[in-house]
mmCIF file of C-alpha atoms in Angstrom:
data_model
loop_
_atom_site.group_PDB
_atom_site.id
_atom_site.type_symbol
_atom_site.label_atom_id
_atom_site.label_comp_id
_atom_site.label_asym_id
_atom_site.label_seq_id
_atom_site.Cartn_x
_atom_site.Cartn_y
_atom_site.Cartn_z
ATOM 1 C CA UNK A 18 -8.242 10.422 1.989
ATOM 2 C CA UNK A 19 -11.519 9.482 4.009
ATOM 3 C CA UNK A 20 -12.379 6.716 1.658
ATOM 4 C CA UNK A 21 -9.012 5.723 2.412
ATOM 5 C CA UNK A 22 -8.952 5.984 6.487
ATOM 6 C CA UNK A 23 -12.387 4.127 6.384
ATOM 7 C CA UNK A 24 -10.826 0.711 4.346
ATOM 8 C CA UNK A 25 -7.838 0.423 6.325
ATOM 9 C CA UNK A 26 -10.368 1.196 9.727
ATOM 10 C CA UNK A 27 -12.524 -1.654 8.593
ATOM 11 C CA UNK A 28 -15.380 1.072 8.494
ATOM 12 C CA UNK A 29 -16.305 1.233 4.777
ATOM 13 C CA UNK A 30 -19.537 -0.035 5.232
ATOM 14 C CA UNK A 31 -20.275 0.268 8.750
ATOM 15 C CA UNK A 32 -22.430 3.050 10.383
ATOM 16 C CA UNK A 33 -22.618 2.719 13.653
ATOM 17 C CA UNK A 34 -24.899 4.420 15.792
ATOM 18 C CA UNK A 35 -25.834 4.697 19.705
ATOM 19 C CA UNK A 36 -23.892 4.070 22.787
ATOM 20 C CA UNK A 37 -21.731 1.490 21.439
ATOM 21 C CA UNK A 38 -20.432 3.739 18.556
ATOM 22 C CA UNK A 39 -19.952 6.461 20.503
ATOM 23 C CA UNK A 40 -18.101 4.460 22.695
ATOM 24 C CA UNK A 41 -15.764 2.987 20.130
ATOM 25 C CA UNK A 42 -15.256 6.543 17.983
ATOM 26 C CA UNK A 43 -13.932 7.691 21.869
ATOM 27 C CA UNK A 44 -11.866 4.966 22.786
ATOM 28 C CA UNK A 45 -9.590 4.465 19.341
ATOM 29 C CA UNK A 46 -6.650 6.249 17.821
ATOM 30 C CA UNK A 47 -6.850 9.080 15.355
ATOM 31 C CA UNK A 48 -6.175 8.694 12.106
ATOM 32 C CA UNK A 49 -2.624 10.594 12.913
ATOM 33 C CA UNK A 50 -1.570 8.662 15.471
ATOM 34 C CA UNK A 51 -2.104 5.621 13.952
ATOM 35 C CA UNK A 52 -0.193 6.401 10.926
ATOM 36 C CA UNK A 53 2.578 7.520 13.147
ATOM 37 C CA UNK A 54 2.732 4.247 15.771
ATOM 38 C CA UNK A 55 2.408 2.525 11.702
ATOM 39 C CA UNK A 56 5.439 4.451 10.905
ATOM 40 C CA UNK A 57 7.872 3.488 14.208
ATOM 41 C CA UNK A 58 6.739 0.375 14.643
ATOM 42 C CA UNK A 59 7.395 -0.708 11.166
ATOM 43 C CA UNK A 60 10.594 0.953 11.093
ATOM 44 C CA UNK A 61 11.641 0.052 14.253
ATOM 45 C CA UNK A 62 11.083 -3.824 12.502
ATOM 46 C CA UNK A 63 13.149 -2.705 9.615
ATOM 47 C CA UNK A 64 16.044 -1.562 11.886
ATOM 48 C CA UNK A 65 16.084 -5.042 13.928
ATOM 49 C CA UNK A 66 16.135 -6.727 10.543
ATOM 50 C CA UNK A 67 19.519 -4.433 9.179
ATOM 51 C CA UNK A 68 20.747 -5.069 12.832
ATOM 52 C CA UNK A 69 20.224 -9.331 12.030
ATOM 53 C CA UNK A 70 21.897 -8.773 9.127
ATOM 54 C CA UNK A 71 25.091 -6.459 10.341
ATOM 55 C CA UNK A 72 25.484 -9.507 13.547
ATOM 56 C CA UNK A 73 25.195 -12.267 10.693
ATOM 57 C CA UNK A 74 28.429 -10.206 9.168
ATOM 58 C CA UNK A 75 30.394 -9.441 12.007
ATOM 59 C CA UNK A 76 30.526 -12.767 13.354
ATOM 60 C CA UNK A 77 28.232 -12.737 16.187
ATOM 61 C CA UNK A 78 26.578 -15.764 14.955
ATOM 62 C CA UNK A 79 23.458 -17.288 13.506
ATOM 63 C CA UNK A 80 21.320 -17.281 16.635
ATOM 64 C CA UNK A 81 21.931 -13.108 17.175
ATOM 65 C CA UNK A 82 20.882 -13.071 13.493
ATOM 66 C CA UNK A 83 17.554 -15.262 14.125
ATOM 67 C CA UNK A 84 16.294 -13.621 16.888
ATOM 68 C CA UNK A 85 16.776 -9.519 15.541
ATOM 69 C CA UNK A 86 15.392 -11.185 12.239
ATOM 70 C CA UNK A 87 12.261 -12.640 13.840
ATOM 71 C CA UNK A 88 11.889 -9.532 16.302
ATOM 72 C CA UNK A 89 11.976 -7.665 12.927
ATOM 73 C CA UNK A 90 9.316 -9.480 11.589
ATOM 74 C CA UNK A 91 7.030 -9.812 14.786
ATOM 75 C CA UNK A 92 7.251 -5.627 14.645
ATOM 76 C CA UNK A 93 6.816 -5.268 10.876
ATOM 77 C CA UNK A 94 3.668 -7.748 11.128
ATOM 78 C CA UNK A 95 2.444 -5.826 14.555
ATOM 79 C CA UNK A 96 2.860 -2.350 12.792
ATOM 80 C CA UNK A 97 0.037 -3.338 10.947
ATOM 81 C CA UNK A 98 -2.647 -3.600 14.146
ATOM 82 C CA UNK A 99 -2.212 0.473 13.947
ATOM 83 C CA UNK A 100 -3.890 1.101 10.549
ATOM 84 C CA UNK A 101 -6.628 -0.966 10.994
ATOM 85 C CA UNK A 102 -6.895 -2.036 14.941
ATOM 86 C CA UNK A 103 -5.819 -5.332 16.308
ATOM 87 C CA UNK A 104 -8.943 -7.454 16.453
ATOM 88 C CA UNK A 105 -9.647 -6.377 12.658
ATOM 89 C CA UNK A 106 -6.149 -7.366 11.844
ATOM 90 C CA UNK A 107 -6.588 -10.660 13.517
ATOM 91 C CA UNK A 108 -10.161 -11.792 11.774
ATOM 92 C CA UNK A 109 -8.177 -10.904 8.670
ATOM 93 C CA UNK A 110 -5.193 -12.839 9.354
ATOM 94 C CA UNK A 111 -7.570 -16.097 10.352
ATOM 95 C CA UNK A 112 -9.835 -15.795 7.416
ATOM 96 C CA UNK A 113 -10.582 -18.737 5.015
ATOM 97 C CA UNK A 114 -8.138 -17.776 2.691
ATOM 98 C CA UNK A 115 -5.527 -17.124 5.391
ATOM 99 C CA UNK A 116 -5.424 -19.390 8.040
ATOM 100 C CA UNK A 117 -2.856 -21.935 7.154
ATOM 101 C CA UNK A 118 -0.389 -19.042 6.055
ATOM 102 C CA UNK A 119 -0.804 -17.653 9.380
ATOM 103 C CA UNK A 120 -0.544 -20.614 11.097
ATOM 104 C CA UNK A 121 2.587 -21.639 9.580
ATOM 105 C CA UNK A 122 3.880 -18.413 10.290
ATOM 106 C CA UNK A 123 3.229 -17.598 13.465
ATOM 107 C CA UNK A 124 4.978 -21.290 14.147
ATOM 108 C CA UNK A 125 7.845 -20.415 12.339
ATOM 109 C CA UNK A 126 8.343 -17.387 14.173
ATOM 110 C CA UNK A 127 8.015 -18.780 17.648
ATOM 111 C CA UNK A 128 9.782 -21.882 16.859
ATOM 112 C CA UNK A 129 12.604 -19.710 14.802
ATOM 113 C CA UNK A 130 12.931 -17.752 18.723
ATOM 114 C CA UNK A 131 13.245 -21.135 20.306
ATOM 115 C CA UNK A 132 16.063 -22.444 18.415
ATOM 116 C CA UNK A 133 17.780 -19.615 18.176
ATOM 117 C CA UNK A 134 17.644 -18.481 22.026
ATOM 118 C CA UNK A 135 16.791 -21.642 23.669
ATOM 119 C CA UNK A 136 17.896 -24.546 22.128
ATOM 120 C CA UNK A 137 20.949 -22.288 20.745
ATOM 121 C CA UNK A 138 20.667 -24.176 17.192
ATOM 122 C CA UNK A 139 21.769 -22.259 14.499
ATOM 123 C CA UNK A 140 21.295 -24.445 11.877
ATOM 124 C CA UNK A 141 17.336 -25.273 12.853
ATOM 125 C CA UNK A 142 17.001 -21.308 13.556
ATOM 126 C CA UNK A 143 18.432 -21.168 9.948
ATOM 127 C CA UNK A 144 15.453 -23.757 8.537
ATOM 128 C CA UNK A 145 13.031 -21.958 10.873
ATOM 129 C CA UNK A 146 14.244 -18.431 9.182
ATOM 130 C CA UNK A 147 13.581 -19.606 5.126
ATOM 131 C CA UNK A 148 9.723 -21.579 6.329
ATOM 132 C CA UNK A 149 8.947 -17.890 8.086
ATOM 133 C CA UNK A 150 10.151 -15.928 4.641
ATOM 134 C CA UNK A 151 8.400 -18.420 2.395
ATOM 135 C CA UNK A 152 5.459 -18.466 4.967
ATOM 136 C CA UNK A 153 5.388 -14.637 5.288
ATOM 137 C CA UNK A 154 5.350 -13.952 1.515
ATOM 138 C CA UNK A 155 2.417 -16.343 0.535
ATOM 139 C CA UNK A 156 0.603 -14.807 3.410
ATOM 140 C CA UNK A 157 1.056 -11.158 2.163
ATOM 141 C CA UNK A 158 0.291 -12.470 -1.431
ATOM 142 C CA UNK A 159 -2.875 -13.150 0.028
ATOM 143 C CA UNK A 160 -3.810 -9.329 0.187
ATOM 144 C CA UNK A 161 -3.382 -8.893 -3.615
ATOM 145 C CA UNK A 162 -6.115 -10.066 -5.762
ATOM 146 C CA UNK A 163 -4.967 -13.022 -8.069
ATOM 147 C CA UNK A 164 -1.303 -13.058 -6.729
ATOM 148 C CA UNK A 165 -0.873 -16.356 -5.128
ATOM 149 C CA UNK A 166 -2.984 -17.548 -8.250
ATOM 150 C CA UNK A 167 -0.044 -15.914 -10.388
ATOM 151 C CA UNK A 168 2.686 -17.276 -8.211
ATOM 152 C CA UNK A 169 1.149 -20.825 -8.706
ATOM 153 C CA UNK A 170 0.797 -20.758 -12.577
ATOM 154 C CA UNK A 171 4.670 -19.122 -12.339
ATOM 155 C CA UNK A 172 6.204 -22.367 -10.164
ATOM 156 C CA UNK A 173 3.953 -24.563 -12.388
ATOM 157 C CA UNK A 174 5.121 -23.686 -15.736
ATOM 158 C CA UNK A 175 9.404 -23.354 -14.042
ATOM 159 C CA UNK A 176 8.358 -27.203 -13.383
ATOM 160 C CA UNK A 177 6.674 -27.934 -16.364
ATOM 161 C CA UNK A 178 9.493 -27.189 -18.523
#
């Protein structure tokens, strides 16, 4: 369970010593509470994303459905910044290997907000919605070794055919 606190810390390899690592053992969750803000913030997200789906059903519209979905989303993706912090979360989102999936989704959700709240379009929020699901899943393939290589072979050989 260590082994496992110090990956998803960012402190596998890291020993840190003097006033600096004293500072930042005293200033940062424990492991407890970080599991538990994991735990509501992530299923907070889940409950805006049932709540999307119940206004998409009883008629409230598309734009009620965009924004709880995105909100959803946002959370889900922030509950993250609890296991490991927020500025190790964010030098993993903007590595080499993620960037452009990040950038695209972080657009997506913004721009799904915007059409949805302020332009009021449901139809864009709607094209915003499938580029931040498509987005979102070939930025969490990115976390599992050889996946988006998998996924890539996969949609090659449906084409191929």
């Amino acid at each position: 369970m260590d082994k496992l606190k110090q990956v998803l810390s960012g402190r596998e390899n890291e020993e840190e010593t003097g006033i600096m690592g004293t500072l930042n053992e005293a200033s940062t969750l424990s492991w407890e509470t970080r599991i538990k803000g994991f735990a509501i913030c992530f299923v907070v997200g889940i409950l805006f994303t049932l709540l999307a789906s119940f206004a998409l059903f009883l008629n409230r519209g598309l734009t009620v459905f965009a924004a709880f979905y995105t909100i959803g989303n946002i959370l889900s993706l922030l509950s993250t910044c609890f296991l490991m912090g927020p500025v190790k979360q964010i030098k993993k989102m903007f590595s080499s290997t993620r960037w452009i999936a990040t950038c695209i989704m972080l657009a997506s959700l913004v721009l799904t907000l915007v059409a949805a709240l302020v332009l009021k379009k449901a139809l864009l929020a709607l094209l915003f919605i499938i580029i931040q699901g498509l987005a979102m899943t070939w930025y969490s393939l990115s976390y599992i070794p050889y996946a988006r290589d998998a996924v890539k072979k996969t949609f090659n050989a449906c084409i191929d055919v």
